[in-house]
GROMACS .gro file of C-alpha atoms in nm:
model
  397
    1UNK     CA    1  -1.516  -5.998   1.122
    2UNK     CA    2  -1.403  -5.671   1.257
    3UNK     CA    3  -1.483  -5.591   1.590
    4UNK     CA    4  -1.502  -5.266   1.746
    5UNK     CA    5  -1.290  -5.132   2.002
    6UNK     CA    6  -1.360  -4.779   2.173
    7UNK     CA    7  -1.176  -4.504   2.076
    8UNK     CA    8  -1.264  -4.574   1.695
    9UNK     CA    9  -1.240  -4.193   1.521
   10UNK     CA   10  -1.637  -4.088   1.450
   11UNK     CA   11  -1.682  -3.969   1.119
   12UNK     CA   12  -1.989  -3.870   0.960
   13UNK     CA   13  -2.076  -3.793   0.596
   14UNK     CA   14  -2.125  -3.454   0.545
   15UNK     CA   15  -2.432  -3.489   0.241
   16UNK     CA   16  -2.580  -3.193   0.282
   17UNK     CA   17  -2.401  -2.988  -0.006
   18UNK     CA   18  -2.713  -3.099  -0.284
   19UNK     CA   19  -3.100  -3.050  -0.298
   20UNK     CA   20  -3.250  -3.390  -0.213
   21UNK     CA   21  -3.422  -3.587  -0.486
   22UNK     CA   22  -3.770  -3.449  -0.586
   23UNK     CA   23  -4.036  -3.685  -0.363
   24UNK     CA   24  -4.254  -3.852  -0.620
   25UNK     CA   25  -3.984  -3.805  -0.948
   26UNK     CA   26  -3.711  -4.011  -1.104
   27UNK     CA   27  -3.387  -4.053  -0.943
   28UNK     CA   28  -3.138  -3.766  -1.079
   29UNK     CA   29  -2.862  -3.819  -1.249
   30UNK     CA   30  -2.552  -3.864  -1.039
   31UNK     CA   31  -2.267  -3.543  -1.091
   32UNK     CA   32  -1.863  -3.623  -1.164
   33UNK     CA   33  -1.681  -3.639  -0.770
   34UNK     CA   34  -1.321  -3.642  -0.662
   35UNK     CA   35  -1.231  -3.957  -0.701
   36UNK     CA   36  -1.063  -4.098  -0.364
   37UNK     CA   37  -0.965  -4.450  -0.281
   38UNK     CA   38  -1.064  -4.655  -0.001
   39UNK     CA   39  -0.926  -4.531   0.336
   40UNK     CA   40  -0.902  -4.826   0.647
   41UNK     CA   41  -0.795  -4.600   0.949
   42UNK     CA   42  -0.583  -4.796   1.223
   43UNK     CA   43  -0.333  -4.979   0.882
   44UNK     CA   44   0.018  -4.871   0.897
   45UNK     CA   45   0.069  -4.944   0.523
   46UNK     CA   46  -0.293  -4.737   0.395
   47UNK     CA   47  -0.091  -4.705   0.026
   48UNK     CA   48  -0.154  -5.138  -0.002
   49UNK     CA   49  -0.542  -5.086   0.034
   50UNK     CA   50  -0.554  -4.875  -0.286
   51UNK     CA   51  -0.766  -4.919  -0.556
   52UNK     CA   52  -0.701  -4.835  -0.923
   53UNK     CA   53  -0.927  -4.561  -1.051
   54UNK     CA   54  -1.187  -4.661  -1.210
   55UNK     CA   55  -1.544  -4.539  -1.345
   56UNK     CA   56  -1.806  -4.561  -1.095
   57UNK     CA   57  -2.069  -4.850  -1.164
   58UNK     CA   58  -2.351  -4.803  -1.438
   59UNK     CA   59  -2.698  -4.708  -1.341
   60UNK     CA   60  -2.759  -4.927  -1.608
   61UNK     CA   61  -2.647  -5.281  -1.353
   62UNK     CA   62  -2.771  -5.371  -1.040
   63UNK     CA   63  -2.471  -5.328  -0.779
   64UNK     CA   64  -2.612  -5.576  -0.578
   65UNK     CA   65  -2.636  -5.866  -0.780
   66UNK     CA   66  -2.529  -5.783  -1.116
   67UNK     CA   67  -2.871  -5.798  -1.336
   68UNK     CA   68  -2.884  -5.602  -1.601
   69UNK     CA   69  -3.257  -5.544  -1.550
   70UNK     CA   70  -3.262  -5.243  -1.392
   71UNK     CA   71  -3.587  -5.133  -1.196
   72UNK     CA   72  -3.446  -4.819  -1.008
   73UNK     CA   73  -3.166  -4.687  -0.864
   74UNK     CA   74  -2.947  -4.772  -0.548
   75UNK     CA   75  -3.073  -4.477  -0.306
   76UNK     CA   76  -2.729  -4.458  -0.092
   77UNK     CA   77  -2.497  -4.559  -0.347
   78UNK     CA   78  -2.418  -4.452  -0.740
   79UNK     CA   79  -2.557  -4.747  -0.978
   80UNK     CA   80  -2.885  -4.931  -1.062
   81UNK     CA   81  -3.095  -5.184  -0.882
   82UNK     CA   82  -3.339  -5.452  -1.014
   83UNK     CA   83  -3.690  -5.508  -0.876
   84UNK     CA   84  -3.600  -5.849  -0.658
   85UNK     CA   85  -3.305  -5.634  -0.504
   86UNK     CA   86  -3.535  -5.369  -0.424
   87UNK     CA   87  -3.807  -5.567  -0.269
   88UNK     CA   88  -3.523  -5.755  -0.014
   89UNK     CA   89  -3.373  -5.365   0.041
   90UNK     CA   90  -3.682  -5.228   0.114
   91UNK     CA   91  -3.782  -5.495   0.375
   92UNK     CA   92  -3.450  -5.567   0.545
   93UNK     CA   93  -3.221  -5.199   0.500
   94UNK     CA   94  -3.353  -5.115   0.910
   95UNK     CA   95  -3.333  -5.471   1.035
   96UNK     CA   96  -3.092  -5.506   1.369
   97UNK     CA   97  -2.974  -5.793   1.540
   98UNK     CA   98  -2.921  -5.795   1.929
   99UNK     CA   99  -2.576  -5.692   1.895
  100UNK     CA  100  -2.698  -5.352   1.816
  101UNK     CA  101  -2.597  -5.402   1.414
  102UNK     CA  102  -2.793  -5.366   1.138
  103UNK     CA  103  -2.898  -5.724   0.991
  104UNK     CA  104  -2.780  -5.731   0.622
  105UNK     CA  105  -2.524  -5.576   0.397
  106UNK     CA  106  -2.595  -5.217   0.320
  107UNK     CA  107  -2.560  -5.263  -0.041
  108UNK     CA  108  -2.699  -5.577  -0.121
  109UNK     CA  109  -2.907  -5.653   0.206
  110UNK     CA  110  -2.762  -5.980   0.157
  111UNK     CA  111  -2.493  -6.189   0.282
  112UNK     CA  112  -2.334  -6.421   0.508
  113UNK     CA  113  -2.076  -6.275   0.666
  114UNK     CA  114  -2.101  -5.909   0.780
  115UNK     CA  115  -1.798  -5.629   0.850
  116UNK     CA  116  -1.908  -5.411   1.080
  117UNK     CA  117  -1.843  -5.011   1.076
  118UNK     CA  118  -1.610  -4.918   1.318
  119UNK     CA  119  -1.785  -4.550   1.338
  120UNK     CA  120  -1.903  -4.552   1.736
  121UNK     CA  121  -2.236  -4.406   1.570
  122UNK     CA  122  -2.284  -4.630   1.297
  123UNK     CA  123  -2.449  -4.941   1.269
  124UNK     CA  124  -2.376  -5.058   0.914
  125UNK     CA  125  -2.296  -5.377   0.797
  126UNK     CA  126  -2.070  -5.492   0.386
  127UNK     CA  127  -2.071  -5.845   0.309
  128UNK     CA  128  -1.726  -5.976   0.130
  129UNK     CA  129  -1.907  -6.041  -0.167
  130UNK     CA  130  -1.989  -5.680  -0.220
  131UNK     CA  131  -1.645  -5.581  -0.085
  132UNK     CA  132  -1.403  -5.815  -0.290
  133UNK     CA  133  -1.659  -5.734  -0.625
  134UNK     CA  134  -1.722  -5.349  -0.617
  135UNK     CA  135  -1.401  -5.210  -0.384
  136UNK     CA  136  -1.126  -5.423  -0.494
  137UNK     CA  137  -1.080  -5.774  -0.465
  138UNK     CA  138  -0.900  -5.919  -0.202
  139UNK     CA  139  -1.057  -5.605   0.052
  140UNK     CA  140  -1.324  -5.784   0.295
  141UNK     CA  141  -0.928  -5.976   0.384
  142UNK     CA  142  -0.779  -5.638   0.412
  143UNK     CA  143  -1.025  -5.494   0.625
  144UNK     CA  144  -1.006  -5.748   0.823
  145UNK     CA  145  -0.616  -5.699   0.954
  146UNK     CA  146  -0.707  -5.353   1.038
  147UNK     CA  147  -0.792  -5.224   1.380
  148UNK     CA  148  -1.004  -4.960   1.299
  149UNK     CA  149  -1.241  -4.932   0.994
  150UNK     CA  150  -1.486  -4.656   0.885
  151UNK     CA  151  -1.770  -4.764   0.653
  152UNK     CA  152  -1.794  -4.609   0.289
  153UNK     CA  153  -2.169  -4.401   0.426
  154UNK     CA  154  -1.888  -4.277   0.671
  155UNK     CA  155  -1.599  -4.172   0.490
  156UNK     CA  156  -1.571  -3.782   0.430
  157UNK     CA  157  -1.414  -3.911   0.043
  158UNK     CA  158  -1.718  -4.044  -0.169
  159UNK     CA  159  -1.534  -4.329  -0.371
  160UNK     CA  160  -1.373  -4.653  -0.289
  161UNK     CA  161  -1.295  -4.840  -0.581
  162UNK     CA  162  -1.607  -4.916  -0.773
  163UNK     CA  163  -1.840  -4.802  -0.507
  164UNK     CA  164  -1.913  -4.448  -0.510
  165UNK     CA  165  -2.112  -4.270  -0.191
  166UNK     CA  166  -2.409  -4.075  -0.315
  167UNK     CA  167  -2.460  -3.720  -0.256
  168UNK     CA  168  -2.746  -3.627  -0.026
  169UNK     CA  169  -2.810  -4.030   0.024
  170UNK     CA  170  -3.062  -3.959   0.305
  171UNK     CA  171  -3.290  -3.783   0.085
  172UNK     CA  172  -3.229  -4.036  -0.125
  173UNK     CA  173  -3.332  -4.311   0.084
  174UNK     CA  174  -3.610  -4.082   0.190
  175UNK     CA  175  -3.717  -4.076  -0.127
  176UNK     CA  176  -3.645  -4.452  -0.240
  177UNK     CA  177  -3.867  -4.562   0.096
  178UNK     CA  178  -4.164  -4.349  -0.023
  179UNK     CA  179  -4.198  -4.413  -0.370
  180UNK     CA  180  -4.091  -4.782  -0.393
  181UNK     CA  181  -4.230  -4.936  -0.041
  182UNK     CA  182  -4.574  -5.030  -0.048
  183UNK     CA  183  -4.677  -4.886   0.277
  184UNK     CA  184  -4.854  -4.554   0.313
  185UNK     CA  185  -4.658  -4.466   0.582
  186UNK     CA  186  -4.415  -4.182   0.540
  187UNK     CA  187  -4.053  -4.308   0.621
  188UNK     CA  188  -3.880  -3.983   0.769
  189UNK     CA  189  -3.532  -3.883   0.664
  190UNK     CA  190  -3.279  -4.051   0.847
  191UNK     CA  191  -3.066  -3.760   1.052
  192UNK     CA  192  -2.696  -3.686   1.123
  193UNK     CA  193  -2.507  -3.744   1.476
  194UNK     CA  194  -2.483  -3.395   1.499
  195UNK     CA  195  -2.812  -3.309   1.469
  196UNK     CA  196  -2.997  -3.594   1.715
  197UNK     CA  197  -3.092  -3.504   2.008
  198UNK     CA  198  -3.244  -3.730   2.287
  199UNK     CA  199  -3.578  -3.904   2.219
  200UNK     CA  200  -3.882  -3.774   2.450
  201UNK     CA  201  -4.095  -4.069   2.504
  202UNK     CA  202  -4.511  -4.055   2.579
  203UNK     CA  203  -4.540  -4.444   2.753
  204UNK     CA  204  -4.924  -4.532   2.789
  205UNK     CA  205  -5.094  -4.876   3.020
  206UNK     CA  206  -4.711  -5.029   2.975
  207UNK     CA  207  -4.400  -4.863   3.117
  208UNK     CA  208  -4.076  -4.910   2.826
  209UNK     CA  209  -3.796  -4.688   3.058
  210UNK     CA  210  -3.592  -5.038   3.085
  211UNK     CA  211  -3.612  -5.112   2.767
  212UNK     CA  212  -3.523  -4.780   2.633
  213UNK     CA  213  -3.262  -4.753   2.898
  214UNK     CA  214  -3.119  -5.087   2.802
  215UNK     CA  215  -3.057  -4.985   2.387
  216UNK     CA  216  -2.918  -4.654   2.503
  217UNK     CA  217  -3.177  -4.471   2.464
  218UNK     CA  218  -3.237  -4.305   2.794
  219UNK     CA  219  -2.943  -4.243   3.041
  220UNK     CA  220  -3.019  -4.395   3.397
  221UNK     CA  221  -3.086  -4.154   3.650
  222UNK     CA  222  -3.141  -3.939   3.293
  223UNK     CA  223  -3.408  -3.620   3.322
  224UNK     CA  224  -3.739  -3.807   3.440
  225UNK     CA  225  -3.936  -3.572   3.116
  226UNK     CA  226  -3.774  -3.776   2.883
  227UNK     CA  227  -4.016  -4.062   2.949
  228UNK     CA  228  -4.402  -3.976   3.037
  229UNK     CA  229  -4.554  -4.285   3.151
  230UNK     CA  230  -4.943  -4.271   3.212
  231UNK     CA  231  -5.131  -4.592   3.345
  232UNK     CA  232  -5.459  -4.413   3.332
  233UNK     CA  233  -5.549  -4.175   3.031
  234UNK     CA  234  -5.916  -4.127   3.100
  235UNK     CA  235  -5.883  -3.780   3.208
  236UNK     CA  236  -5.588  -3.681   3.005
  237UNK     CA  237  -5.722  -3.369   2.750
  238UNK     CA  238  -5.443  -3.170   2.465
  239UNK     CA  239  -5.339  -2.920   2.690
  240UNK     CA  240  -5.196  -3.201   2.935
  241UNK     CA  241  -4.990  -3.331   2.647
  242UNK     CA  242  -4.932  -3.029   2.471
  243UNK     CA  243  -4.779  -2.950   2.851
  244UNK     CA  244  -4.568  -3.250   2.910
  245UNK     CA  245  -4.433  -3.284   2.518
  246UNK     CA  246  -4.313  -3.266   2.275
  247UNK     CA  247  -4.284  -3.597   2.198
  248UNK     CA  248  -4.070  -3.847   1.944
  249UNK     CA  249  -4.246  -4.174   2.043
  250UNK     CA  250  -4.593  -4.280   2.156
  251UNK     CA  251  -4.628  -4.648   2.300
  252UNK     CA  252  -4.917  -4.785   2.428
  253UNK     CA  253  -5.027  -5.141   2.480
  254UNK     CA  254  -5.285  -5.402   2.601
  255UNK     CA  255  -5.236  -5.545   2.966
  256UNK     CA  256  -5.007  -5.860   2.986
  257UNK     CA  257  -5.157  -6.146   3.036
  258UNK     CA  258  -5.270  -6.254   3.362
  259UNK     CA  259  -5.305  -5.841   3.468
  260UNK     CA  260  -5.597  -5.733   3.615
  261UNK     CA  261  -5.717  -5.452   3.455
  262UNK     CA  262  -6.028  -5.221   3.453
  263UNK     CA  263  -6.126  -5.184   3.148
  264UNK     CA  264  -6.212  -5.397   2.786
  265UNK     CA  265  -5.904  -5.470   2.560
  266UNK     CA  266  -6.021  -5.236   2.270
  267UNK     CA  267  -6.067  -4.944   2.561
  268UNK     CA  268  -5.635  -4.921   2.549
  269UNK     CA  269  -5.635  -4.917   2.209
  270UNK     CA  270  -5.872  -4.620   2.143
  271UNK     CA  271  -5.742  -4.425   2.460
  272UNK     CA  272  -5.422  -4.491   2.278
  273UNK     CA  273  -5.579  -4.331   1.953
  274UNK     CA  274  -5.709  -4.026   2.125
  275UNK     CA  275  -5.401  -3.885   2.307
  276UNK     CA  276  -5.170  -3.985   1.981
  277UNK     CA  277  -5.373  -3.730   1.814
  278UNK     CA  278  -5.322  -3.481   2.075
  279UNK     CA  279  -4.938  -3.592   2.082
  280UNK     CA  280  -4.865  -3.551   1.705
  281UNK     CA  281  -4.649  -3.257   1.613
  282UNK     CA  282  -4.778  -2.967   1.425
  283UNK     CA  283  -4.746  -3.017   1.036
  284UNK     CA  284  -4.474  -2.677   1.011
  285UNK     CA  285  -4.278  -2.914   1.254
  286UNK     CA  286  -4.050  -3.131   1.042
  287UNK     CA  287  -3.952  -3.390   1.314
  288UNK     CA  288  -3.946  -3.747   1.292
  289UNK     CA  289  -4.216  -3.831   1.522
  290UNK     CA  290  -4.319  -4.239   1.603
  291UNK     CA  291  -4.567  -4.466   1.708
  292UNK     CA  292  -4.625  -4.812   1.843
  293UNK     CA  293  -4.923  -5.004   1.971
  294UNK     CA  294  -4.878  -5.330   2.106
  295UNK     CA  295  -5.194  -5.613   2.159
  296UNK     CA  296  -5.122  -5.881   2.387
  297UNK     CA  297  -5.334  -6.131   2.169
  298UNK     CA  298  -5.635  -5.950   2.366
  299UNK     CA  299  -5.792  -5.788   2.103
  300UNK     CA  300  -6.069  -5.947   1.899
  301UNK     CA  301  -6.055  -5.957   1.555
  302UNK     CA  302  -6.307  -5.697   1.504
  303UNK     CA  303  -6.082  -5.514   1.749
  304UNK     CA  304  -5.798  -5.565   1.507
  305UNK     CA  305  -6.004  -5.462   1.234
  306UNK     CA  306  -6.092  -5.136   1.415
  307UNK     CA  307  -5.701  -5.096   1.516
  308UNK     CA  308  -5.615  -5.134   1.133
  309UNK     CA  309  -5.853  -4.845   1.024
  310UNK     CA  310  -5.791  -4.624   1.291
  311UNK     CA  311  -5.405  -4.640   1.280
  312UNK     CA  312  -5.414  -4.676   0.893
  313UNK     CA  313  -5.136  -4.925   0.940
  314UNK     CA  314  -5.184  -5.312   0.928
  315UNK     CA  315  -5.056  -5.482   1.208
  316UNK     CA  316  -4.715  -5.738   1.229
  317UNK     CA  317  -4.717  -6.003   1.445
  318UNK     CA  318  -4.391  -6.064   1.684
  319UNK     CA  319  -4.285  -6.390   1.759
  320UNK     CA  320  -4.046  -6.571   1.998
  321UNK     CA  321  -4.020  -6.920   1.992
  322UNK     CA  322  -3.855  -7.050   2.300
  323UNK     CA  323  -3.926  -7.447   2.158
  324UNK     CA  324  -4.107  -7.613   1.896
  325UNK     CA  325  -4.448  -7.655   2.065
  326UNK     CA  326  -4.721  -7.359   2.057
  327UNK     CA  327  -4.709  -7.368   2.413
  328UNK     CA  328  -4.341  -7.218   2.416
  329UNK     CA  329  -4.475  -6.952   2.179
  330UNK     CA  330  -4.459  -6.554   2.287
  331UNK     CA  331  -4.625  -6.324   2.037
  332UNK     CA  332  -4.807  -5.971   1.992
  333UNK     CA  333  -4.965  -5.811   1.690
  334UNK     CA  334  -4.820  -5.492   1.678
  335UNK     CA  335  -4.926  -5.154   1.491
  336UNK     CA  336  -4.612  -4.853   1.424
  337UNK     CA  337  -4.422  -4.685   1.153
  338UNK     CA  338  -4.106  -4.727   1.317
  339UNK     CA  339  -3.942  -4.876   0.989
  340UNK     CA  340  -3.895  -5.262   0.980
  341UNK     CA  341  -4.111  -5.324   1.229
  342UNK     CA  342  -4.177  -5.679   1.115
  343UNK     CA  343  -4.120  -6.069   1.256
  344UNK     CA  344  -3.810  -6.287   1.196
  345UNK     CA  345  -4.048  -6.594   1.295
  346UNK     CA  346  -4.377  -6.441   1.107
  347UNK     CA  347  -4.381  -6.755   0.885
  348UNK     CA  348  -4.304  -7.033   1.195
  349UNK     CA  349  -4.641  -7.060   1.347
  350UNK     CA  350  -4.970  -7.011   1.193
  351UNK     CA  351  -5.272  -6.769   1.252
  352UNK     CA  352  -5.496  -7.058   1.366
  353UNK     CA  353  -5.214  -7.186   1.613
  354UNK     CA  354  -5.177  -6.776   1.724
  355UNK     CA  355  -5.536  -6.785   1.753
  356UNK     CA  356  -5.553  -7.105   2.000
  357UNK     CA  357  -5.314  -6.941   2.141
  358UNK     CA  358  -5.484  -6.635   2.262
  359UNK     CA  359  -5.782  -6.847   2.381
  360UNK     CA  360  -5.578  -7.061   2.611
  361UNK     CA  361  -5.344  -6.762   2.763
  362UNK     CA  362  -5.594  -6.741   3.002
  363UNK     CA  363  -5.568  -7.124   3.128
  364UNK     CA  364  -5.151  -7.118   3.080
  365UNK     CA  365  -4.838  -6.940   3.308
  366UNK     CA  366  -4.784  -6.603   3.179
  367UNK     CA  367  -4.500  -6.580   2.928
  368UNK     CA  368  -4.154  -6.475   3.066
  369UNK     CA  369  -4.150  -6.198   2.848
  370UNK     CA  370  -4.392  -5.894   2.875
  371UNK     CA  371  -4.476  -5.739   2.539
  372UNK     CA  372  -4.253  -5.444   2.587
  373UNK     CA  373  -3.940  -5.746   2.562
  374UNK     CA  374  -4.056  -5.876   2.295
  375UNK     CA  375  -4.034  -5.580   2.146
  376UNK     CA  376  -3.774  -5.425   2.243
  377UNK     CA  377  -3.528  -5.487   1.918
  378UNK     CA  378  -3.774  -5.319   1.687
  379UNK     CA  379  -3.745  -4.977   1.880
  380UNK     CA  380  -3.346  -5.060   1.715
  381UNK     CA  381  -3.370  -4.849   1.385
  382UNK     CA  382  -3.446  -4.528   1.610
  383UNK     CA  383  -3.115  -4.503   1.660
  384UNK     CA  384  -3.106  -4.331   1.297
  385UNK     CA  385  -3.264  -4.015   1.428
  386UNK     CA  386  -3.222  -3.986   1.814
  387UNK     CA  387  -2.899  -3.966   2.041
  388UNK     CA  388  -2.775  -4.284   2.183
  389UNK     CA  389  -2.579  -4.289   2.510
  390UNK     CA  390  -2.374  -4.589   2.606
  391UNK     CA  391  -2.467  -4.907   2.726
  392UNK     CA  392  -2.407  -5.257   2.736
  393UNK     CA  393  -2.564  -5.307   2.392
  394UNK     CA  394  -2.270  -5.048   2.254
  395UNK     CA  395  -1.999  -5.098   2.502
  396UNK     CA  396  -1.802  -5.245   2.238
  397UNK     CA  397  -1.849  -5.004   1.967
   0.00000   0.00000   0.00000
């Protein structure tokens, strides 16, 4: 696998010379480009990585596994995709690990081993199958020797081999996210390096500046503004958070375990309601804006039920399984439209065992993780539309 030294060049695809797809309409049809081979920055010999030219793939075949039943089309690059290649894209594309990375191949959301851009402000992972089959065979080895690579979303040439970049591909993905997904949640358009700025965080009952600090998004010692955090939002009207925002991100939660608090569980949660409302940016404001609301296994299923309706978002439950007894389990139910906000253990233990769970929290040791830890990784994909600053996470980048 590549890794990723510092220094790498930054590049970032300029895709702003087209109107983005029509929201709610076909796909359109893809125009003629330059056609420009696939460049691997850091070779000494950049003539041996060259591709033939060649015709860019058919919307008529899925580019990530070859069916010829088509369902839609690839939203960041030219060529079809069937409906099983659409489902796994839709529900792993924003997927990280803990190295930072994003999960899964960016054209197939697939495979087993990963290259990693080389971009300091990309995340993006190609498997060698897609490699070696749509760029030129023999590549994912090639890319391999090189130093320094820079990912085909990353290039400022739209071709490599058989894989062609799309024009305006975050308004296609935009697009792709809202009309194929079925969530009723708006995903937001995805925005360039240039244009992020730092993410202004509202922090209600549960502080997240470690956590934030940790994945780069806050700076330590950074402007105390960028984070608001409020144990206590009884008295808190609009013009207080009309006064302290605006804000990217809302987070709220239920006490940890074990904490005394003041109040009943569902009292958080529609505290948390109230001042989101006041929080959320006017509708002629088009800014990403995000949400998270995390229950500590508090909440009663009516409580849940009541969560559901208000947020208009059903809830994902968070997992981490430090053994294979229910005793070693850690989990939340959490509420957000932060994209991918879902469980790599959802299907490990079972709602009855979650359930016994939450009655006997009372009786067991707290777990070692709070929720904000345990959810830490799925605050990840934000680092698609605010500025990151270095950290441990992307010292290696």
């Amino acid at each position: 696998m590549a890794l990723s030294p510092q220094g790498t060049l930054s590049v970032e695809t300029l895709d702003d010379s087209d109107p983005d797809p029509p929201e709610g309409s076909s796909f359109l049809e893809p125009e003629a480009e330059h056609h420009t081979d696939i460049i691997l920055l850091g070779s000494s010999e950049p003539s041996e990585l060259s591709s033939p030219a060649s015709p860019g793939p058919s919307r008529d075949i899925c580019i990530c596994c070859g069916s010829f039943q088509v369902h839609t089309q690839h939203p960041l690059f030219e060529g079809g995709m069937c409906a099983p290649c659409k489902d796994k894209f839709l529900g792993r594309l924003f997927l990280y690990d803990d190295d930072g990375y994003q999960s899964y191949c960016s054209v197939c959301c697939s495979g087993d081993t990963l290259l990693i851009c080389e971009n300091p402000d990309c995340t993006r992972c190609y498997c060698f199958e897609c490699m070696d089959t749509l760029v030129g065979p023999g590549t994912s080895g090639r890319v391999q020797a090189v130093s320094n690579w820079v990912c085909f979303l990353c290039l400022p040439f739209p071709r490599s081999g058989l894989l062609r970049r799309r024009k305006k591909w975050r308004g296609w993905l935009k697009a792709f996210c809202d009309g194929e997904s079925e969530n009723t949640l708006e995903t937001y358009k995805t925005v360039p390096v240039w244009k992020r700025e730092p993410v202004r965080v509202l922090s209600l009952f549960g502080d997240i500046r470690n956590e934030l600090t940790s994945l780069g998004f806050l700076e330590p010692g950074s402007d105390p503004g960028r984070l608001k955090h409020l144990d206590d939002a009884t008295d808190v009207v609009r013009r207080d958070v009309e006064g302290w925002g605006p804000f990217d991100l809302v987070y709220g939660s239920t006490p940890p375990v074990g904490h005394a608090c003041d109040h009943p569980p569902v009292w958080y949660l529609l505290q948390f309601h109230r001042v989101l409302q006041y929080a959320r940016p006017r509708p002629a404001r088009q800014q990403p804006f995000f949400w998270m609301f995390v229950d500590n296994l508090v909440l009663t299923q009516e409580d849940r039920t009541v969560a559901t309706r208000f947020l208009e978002a059903d809830p994902v439950t968070i997992q981490d399984i430090c053994g294979r007894t229910i005793q070693n389990v850690n989990a939340v139910h959490v509420w957000s439209n932060i994209p991918a906000v879902r469980s790599k253990h959802s299907a490990l233990v079972s709602q009855e065992a979650l359930s016994s769970l939450a009655q006997d929290r009372r009786r067991m040791k707290p777990p070692a993780q709070g929720p904000a830890k345990l959810v830490k990784n799925c605050f990840l994909p934000l680092r698609e539309y605010f500025k990151c600053f270095s950290t441990g996470l992307t010292s290696s980048l």
